[in-house]
Every structure is written in C-alpha cells, then in structure tokens.
Short mmCIF file of C-alpha atoms in Angstrom, two decimals:
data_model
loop_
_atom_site.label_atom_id
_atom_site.label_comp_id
_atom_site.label_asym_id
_atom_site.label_seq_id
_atom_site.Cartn_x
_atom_site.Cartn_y
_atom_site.Cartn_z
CA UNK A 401 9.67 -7.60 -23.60
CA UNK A 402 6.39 -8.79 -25.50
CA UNK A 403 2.58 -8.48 -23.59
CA UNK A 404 1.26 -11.41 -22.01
CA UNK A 405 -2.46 -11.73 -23.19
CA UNK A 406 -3.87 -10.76 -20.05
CA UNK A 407 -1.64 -7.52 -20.01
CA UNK A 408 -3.50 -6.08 -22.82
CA UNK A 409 -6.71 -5.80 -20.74
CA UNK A 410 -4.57 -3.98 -17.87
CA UNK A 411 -3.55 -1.00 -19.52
CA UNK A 412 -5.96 1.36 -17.50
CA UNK A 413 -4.54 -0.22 -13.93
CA UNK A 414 -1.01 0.55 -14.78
CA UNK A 415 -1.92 4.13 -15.49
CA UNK A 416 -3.65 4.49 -12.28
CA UNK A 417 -0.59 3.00 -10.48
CA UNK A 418 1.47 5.56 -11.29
CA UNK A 419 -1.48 8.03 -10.36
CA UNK A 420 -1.71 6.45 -7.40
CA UNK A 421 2.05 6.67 -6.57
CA UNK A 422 2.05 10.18 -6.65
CA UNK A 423 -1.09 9.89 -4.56
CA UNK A 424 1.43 8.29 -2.19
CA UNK A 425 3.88 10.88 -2.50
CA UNK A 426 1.33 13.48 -1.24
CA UNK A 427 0.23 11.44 1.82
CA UNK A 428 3.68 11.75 2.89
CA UNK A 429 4.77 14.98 2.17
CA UNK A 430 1.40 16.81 2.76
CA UNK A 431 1.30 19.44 -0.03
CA UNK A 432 -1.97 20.75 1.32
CA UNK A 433 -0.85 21.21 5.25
CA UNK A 434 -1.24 24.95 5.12
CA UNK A 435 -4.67 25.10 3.64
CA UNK A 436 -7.84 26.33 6.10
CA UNK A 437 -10.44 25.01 3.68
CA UNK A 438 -12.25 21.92 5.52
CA UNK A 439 -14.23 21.48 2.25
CA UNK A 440 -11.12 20.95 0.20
CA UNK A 441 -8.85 19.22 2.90
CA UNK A 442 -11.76 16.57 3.19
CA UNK A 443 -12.43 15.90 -0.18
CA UNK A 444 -8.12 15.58 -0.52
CA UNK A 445 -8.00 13.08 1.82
CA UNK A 446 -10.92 11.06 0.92
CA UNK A 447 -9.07 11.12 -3.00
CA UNK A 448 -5.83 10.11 -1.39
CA UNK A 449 -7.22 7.47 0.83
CA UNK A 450 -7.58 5.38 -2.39
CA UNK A 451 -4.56 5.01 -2.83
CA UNK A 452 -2.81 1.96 -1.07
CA UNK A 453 -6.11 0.34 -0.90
CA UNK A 454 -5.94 0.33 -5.24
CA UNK A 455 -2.44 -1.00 -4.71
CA UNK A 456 -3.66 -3.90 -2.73
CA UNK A 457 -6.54 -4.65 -5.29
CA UNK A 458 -4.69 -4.27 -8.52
CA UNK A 459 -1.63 -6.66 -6.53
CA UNK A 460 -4.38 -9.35 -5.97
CA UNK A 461 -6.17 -8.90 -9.26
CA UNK A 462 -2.59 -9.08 -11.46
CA UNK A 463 -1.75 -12.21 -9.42
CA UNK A 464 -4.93 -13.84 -10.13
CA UNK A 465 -5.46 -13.01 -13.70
CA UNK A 466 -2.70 -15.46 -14.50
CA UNK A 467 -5.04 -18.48 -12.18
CA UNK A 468 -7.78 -20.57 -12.81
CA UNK A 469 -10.84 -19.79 -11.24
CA UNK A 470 -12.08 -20.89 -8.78
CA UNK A 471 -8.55 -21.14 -6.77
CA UNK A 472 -7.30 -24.25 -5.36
CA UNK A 473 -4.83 -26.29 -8.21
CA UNK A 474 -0.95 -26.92 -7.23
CA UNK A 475 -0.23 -24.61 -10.18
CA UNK A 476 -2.21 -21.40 -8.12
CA UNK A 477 -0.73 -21.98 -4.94
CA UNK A 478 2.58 -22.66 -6.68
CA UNK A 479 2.21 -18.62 -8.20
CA UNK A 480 1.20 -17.04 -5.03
CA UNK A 481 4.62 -18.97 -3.02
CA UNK A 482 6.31 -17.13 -5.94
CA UNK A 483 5.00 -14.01 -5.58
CA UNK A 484 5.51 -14.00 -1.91
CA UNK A 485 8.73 -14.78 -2.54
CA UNK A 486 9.19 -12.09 -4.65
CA UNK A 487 7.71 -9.89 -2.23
CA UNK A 488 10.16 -10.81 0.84
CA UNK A 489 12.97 -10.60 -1.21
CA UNK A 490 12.02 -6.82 -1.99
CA UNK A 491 11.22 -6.08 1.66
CA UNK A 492 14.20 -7.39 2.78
CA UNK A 493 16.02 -5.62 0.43
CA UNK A 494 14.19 -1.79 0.84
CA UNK A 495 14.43 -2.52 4.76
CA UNK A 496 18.23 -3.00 4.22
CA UNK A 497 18.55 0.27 2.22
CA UNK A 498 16.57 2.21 4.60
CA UNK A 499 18.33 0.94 7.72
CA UNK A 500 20.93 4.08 7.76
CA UNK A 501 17.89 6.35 8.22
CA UNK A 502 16.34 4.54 10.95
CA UNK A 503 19.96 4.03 12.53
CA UNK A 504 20.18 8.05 11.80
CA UNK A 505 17.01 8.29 13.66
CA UNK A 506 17.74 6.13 16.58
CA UNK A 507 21.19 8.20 17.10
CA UNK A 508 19.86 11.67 16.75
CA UNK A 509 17.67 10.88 19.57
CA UNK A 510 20.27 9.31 21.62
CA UNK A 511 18.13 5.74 22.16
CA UNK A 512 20.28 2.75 23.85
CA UNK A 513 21.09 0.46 21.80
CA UNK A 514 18.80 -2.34 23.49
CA UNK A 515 15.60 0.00 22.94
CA UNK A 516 17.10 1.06 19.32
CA UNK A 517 16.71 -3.30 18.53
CA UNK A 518 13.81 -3.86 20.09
CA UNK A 519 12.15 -0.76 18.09
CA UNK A 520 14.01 -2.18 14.77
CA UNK A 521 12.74 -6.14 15.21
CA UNK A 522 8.98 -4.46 16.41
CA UNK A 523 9.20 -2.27 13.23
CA UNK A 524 10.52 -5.04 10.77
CA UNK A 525 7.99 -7.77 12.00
CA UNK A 526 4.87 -6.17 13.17
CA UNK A 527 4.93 -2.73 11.93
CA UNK A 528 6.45 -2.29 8.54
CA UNK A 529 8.62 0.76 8.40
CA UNK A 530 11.53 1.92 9.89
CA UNK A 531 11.94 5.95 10.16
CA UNK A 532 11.03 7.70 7.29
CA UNK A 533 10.09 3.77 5.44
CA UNK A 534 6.27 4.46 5.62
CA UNK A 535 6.10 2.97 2.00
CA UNK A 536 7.92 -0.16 2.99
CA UNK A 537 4.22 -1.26 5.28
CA UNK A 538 2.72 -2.15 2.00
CA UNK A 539 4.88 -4.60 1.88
CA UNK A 540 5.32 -6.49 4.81
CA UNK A 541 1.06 -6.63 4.97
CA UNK A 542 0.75 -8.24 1.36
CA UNK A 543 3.45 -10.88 2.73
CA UNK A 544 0.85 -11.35 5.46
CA UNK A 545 -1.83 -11.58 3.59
CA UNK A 546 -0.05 -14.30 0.79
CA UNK A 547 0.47 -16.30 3.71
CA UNK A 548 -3.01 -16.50 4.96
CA UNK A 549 -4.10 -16.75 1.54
CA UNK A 550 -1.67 -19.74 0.65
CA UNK A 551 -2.93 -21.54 3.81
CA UNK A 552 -6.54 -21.25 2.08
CA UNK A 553 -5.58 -22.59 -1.13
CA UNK A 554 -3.51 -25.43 0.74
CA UNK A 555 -6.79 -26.20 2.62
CA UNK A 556 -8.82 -26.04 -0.31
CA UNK A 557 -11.26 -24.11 0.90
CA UNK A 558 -13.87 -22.28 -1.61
CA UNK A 559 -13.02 -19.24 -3.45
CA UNK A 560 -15.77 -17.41 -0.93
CA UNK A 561 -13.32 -18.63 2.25
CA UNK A 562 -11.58 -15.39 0.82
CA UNK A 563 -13.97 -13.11 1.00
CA UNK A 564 -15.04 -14.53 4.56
CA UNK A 565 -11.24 -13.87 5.25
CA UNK A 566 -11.71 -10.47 4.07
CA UNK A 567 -14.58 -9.57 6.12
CA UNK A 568 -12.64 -10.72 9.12
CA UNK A 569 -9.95 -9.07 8.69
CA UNK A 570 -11.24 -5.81 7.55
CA UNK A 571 -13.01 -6.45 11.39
CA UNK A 572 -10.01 -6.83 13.14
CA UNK A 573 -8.34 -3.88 11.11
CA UNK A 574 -10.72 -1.26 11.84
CA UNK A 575 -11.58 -2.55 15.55
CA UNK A 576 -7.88 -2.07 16.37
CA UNK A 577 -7.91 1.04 14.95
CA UNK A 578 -10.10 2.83 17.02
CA UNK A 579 -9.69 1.22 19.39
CA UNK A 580 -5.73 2.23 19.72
CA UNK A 581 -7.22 6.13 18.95
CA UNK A 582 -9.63 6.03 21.85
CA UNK A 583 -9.26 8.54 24.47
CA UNK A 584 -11.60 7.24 26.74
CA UNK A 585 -11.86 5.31 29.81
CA UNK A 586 -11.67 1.68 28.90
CA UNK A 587 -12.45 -1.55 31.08
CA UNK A 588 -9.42 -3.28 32.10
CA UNK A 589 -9.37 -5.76 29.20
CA UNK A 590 -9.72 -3.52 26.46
CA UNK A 591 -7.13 -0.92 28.20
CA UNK A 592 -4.54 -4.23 28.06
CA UNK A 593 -5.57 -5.15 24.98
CA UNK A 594 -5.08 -1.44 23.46
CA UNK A 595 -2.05 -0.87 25.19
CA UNK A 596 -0.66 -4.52 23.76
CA UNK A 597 -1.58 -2.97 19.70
CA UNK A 598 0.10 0.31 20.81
CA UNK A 599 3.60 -1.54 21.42
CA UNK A 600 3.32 -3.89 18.79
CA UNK A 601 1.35 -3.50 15.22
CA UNK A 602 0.60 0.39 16.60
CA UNK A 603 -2.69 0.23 14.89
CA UNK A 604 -4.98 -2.33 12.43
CA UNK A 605 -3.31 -1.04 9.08
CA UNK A 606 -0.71 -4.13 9.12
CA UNK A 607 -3.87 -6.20 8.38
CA UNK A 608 -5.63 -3.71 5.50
CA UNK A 609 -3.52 -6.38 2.50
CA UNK A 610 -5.75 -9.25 3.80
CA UNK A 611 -9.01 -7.24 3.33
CA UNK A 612 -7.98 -5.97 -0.22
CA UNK A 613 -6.30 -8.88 -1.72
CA UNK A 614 -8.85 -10.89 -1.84
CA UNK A 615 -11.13 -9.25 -3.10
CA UNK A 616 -8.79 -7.91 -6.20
CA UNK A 617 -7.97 -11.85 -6.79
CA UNK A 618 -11.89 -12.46 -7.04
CA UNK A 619 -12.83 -9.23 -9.46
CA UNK A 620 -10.04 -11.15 -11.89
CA UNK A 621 -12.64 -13.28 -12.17
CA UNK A 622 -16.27 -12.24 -11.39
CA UNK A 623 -16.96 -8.57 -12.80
CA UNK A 624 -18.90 -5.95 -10.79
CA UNK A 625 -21.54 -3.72 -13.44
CA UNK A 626 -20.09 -0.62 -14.67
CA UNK A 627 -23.20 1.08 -13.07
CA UNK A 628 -23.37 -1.07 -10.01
CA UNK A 629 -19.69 0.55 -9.39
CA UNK A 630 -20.49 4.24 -10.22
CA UNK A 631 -23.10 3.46 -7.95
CA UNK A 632 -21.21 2.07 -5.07
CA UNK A 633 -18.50 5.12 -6.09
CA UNK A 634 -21.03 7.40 -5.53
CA UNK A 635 -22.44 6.21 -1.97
CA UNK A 636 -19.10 4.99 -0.36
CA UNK A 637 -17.98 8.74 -1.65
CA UNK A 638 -20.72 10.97 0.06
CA UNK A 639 -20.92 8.50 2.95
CA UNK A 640 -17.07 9.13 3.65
CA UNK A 641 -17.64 12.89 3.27
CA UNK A 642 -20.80 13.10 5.52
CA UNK A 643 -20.62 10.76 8.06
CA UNK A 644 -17.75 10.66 10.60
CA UNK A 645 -17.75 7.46 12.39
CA UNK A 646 -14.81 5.47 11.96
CA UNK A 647 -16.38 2.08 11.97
CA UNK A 648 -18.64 2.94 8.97
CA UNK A 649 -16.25 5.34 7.52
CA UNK A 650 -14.05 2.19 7.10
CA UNK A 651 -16.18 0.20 5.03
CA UNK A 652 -17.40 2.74 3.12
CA UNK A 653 -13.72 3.55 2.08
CA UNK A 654 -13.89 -0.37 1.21
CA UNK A 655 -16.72 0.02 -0.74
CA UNK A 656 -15.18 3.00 -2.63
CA UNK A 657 -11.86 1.68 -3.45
CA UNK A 658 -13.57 -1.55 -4.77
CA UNK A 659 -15.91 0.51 -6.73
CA UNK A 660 -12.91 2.94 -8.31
CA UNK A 661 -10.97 -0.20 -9.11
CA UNK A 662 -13.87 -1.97 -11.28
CA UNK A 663 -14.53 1.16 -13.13
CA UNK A 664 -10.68 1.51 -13.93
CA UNK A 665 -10.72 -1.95 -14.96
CA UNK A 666 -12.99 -1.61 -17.06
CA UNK A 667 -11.85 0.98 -19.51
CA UNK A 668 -9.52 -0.88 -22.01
CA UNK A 669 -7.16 1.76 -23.42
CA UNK A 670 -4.77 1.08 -27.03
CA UNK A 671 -2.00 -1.51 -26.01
CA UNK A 672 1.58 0.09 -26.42
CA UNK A 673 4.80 -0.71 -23.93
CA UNK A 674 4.65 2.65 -22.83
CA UNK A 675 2.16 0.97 -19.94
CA UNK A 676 4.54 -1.15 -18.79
CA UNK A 677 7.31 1.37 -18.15
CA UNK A 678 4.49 3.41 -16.08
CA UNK A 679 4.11 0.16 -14.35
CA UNK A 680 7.60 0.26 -13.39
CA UNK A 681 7.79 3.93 -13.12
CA UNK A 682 4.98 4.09 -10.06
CA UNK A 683 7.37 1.21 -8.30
CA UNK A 684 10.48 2.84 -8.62
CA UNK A 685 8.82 6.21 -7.30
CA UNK A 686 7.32 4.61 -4.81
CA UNK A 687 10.02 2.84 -3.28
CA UNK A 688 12.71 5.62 -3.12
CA UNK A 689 10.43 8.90 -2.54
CA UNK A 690 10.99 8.90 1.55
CA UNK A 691 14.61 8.71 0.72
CA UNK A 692 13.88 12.10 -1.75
CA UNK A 693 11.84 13.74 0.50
CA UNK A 694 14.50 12.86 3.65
CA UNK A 695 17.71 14.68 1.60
CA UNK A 696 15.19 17.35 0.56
CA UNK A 697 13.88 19.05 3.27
CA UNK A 698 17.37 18.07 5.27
CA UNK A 699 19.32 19.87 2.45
CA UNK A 700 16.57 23.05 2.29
CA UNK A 701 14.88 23.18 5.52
CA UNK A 702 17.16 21.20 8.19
CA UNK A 703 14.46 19.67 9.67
CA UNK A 704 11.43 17.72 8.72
CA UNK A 705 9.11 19.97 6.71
CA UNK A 706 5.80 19.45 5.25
CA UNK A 707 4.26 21.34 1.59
CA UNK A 708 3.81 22.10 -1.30
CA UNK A 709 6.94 22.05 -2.63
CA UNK A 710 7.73 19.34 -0.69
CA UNK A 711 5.61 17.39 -2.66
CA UNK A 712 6.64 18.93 -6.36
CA UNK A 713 10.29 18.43 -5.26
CA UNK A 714 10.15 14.73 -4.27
CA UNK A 715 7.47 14.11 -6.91
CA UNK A 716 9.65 15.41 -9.83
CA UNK A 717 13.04 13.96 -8.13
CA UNK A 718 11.81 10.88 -7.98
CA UNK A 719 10.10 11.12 -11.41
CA UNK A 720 13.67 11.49 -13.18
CA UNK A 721 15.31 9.37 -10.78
CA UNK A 722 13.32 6.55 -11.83
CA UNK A 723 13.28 7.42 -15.69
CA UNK A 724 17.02 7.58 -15.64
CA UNK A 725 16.95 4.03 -13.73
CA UNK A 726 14.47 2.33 -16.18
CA UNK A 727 16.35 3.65 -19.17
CA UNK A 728 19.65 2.52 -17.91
CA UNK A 729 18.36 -0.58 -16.93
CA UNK A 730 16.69 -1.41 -20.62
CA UNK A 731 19.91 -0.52 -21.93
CA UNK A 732 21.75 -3.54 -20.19
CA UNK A 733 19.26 -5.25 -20.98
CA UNK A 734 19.79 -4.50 -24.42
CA UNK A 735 23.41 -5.57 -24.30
#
C-alpha cells in the first residue's frame, strides 16, 4: 500500500502511537504499584496521562489533514460520517468480543440478570467499557464527539465554533469529575446531580474526545511555534507536578498534551512503510491487551494482579500477537 502525501509528514505521530499504546498498557496493568517513591510515581503518572489525550489529538489531526480548511464543504462532513462510521463499526465489534468477560464478570458475582442488562446497556451507551474493556471508552467518546462535530459542520458554523465546543466540554468534563470524587457535604442539587453522573457516565471522561478532537483537527491546519510548545510543555509539566487542584490540574494536562503533540508533529522523520505497520501495530495492541492481561494474571495469579511483570507480559504478548496478525494479514493480502 503506497503513502498518501500527507502521510509522509506523519511519520513522527505513528511512532508515538505505538509509544503511547504501551503507555496504555501500563495504565492498566500498573507496573509501578509497588513503588514508595512519590517523586517517581508522580512524574509516571503525569508521563502516562498523555496518553489517550495524544490519541484523541492525532485521531482529529489525521482526519483533518485530508479537509479543507476552514471546515464546512459537503466533501468534510461527508469524511467525518465516514469515519464515524468506521468508528461504530469497531466499537460494536470490540464490545461484541469482550462481552464473555463482562458476562464472566456479571456471573462470578452472582448479579440478576435484570441488574446484569441494565449495567451492560449503562456501560455500552454512557460509559464505554464492559469489565476488563477500559480501552474500548476511547471509542465510544470519539463517536460522541464526531457527532457533535458533524452537527457543527452541518450548521456551518466557523472553524472557532470548535474550539468554543472544546472549551465547553473540557468544562463539563472536569466539573463532573470532581464533582463525582467529592466527599463532602453537598446542597441538595449538586448531591442529585452527582449521584445522577455516578449511575450513569460514572465520571466526565466520556466527554474528554470532544475537548481533544478539535483541537487536533485545527493544529492540521494552524501550527503552534516549536518554542511556543516547549514552552507550554514546560509550564503545563511543572504546573501538573506542583500544584494539586483538580480544576487547574485539568487544563494544564490540556495544555501539555497539546504542547507534546505539536512538538511530535513537528519532527519529520525518513518516510519508509515500516510507520505504517507501527500504526497498525499500536491498534492491534491496544485493542486486545485487557484480553492479555485477563488470561495472564488468571492463568499465573488466579485473581486480578497488578506489576511489573504484568505489564512486560501483556506488553510483549500483545506485541507478537499483533506482529503475527499484521503479517498474516499482508500475506492475504498478497494473495
């Protein structure tokens, strides 16, 4: 399969991707769970935190690349209604394939049947993930966000109607957030209104595609300085580390990811296919780790267990898992 012309400039972002998937892999299986250092432990999670928000920028940028700027034409809208179809089709299909762990889950624990649908639907539409489908969120929040961003185009409104949309949302995202983790006393309103996220989205993360998105199909488009983003790096970096409120923490973890994703962006490595296959790679790995990480520490521990090797197992699993796939899969190509 030959490069498009706008794949040669994204050579650096599908390198990251796969980077990122493993980042992925280590949220999950916690390979630093045992460690006492808070110096270490914070700067871990602040690395790791990039992660899906990189996956919602480089999803927006790739799809935009490929439109005219601003966005608005029947052809633009025409390519995001294709790659939200894309999208559903692969959620419905990884929800399907991970429905005999969530039906393992539901039995284990001896839930009715009534509660064990109710869970499933609230899981499928609101949520994201099923038991041990954490990836499958990504998902379900870009379809959300392709939606909303559809209904813009359709409306023609101006290419800054996104961003607006993004500020908005990234609002509503980290409002919910705390406001589902506070402990305190609340006024009657905002105790219904937290108990109401609780037993439906859980938290704002369903609503973290809408802030990202955006702003990856805009940086397509409008470049951010090399220095203006190690500078933004920089300060969203040492503001996360330093400061430990949740509403500022939030944007600065905004401002970081946006800032990582512009200096990526901007390094133009030598074309070859091999990019491409690491393209592939990361979404392979990332879509079947859970199910590695499930048999693993069922097969070796009996129960869930967190670690180290955890992570090295289900990293390297999944790592040959997906080579073997890709290879096979070229061949029939091939043929």
């Amino acid at each position: 399969m030959g490069y498009l012309k706008s794949d040669k400039q994204n050579n650096s972002i599908d390198l990251c991707k796969l980077i990122m998937t493993f980042a992925v892999v280590a949220i999950h299986t916690r390979p630093f769970v045992n460690c006492t250092n808070d110096i270490i432990l914070k700067v871990y999670e602040l690395a790791v935190g990039l992660a899906v928000p990189f996956f919602f920028l480089a999803s927006g940028y790739l799809l935009a690349i490929k439109m005219d700027y601003p966005y608005g034409s029947k052809e633009d809208i025409f390519r995001v209604k294709r790659q939200l179809i894309k999208i559903v089709k692969m959620y419905l299909l990884w929800t399907f394939i991970y429905s005999p762990l969530a039906i393992y889950h539901f039995v284990s624990n001896e839930m009715s049947l009534l509660k064990s649908i109710l869970l499933y639907i609230r899981g499928f539409l609101f949520v994201g993930e099923q038991y041990n489908s954490w990836p499958l969120w990504y998902l379900l929040s870009t379809i959300y966000a392709l939606v909303v961003i559809m209904m813009i185009l359709r409306l023609k409104k101006s290419s800054l109607s996104l961003i607006v949309s993004s500020i908005i949302f990234s609002a509503i995202s980290i409002g919910c957030t705390i406001l589902v983790n506070y402990e305190e006393n609340l006024p009657i309103a905002l105790n219904l209104l937290q108990r109401l996220i609780k037993y439906s989205i859980l938290n704002g993360r369903i609503f973290k595609g809408m802030i990202y998105i955006p702003i990856g199909m805009l940086l397509a488009h409008k470049k951010i300085p090399r220095i203006l983003n190690c500078g933004m790096f920089a300060a969203g970096g040492l503001g996360n580390y330093f400061i430990n409120n949740s509403f500022v923490s939030g944007y600065f973890l905004i401002i970081t990811s946006v800032a990582l994703f512009g200096i990526l962006e901007s390094i133009k490595l030598k074309n070859g296919k091999i990019y491409l296959t690491l393209r592939n790679m990361g979404t392979v790995i990332y879509l079947i780790h859970m199910y590695v990480w499930t048999f693993y520490y069922k097969i070796i521990y009996g129960k869930k267990t967190y670690g180290l090797d955890s992570f090295a197992a289900t990293a390297l699993v999944s790592s040959i898992i997906a080579i073997i796939y890709l290879k096979i899969k070229r061949q029939r190509t091939v043929e």
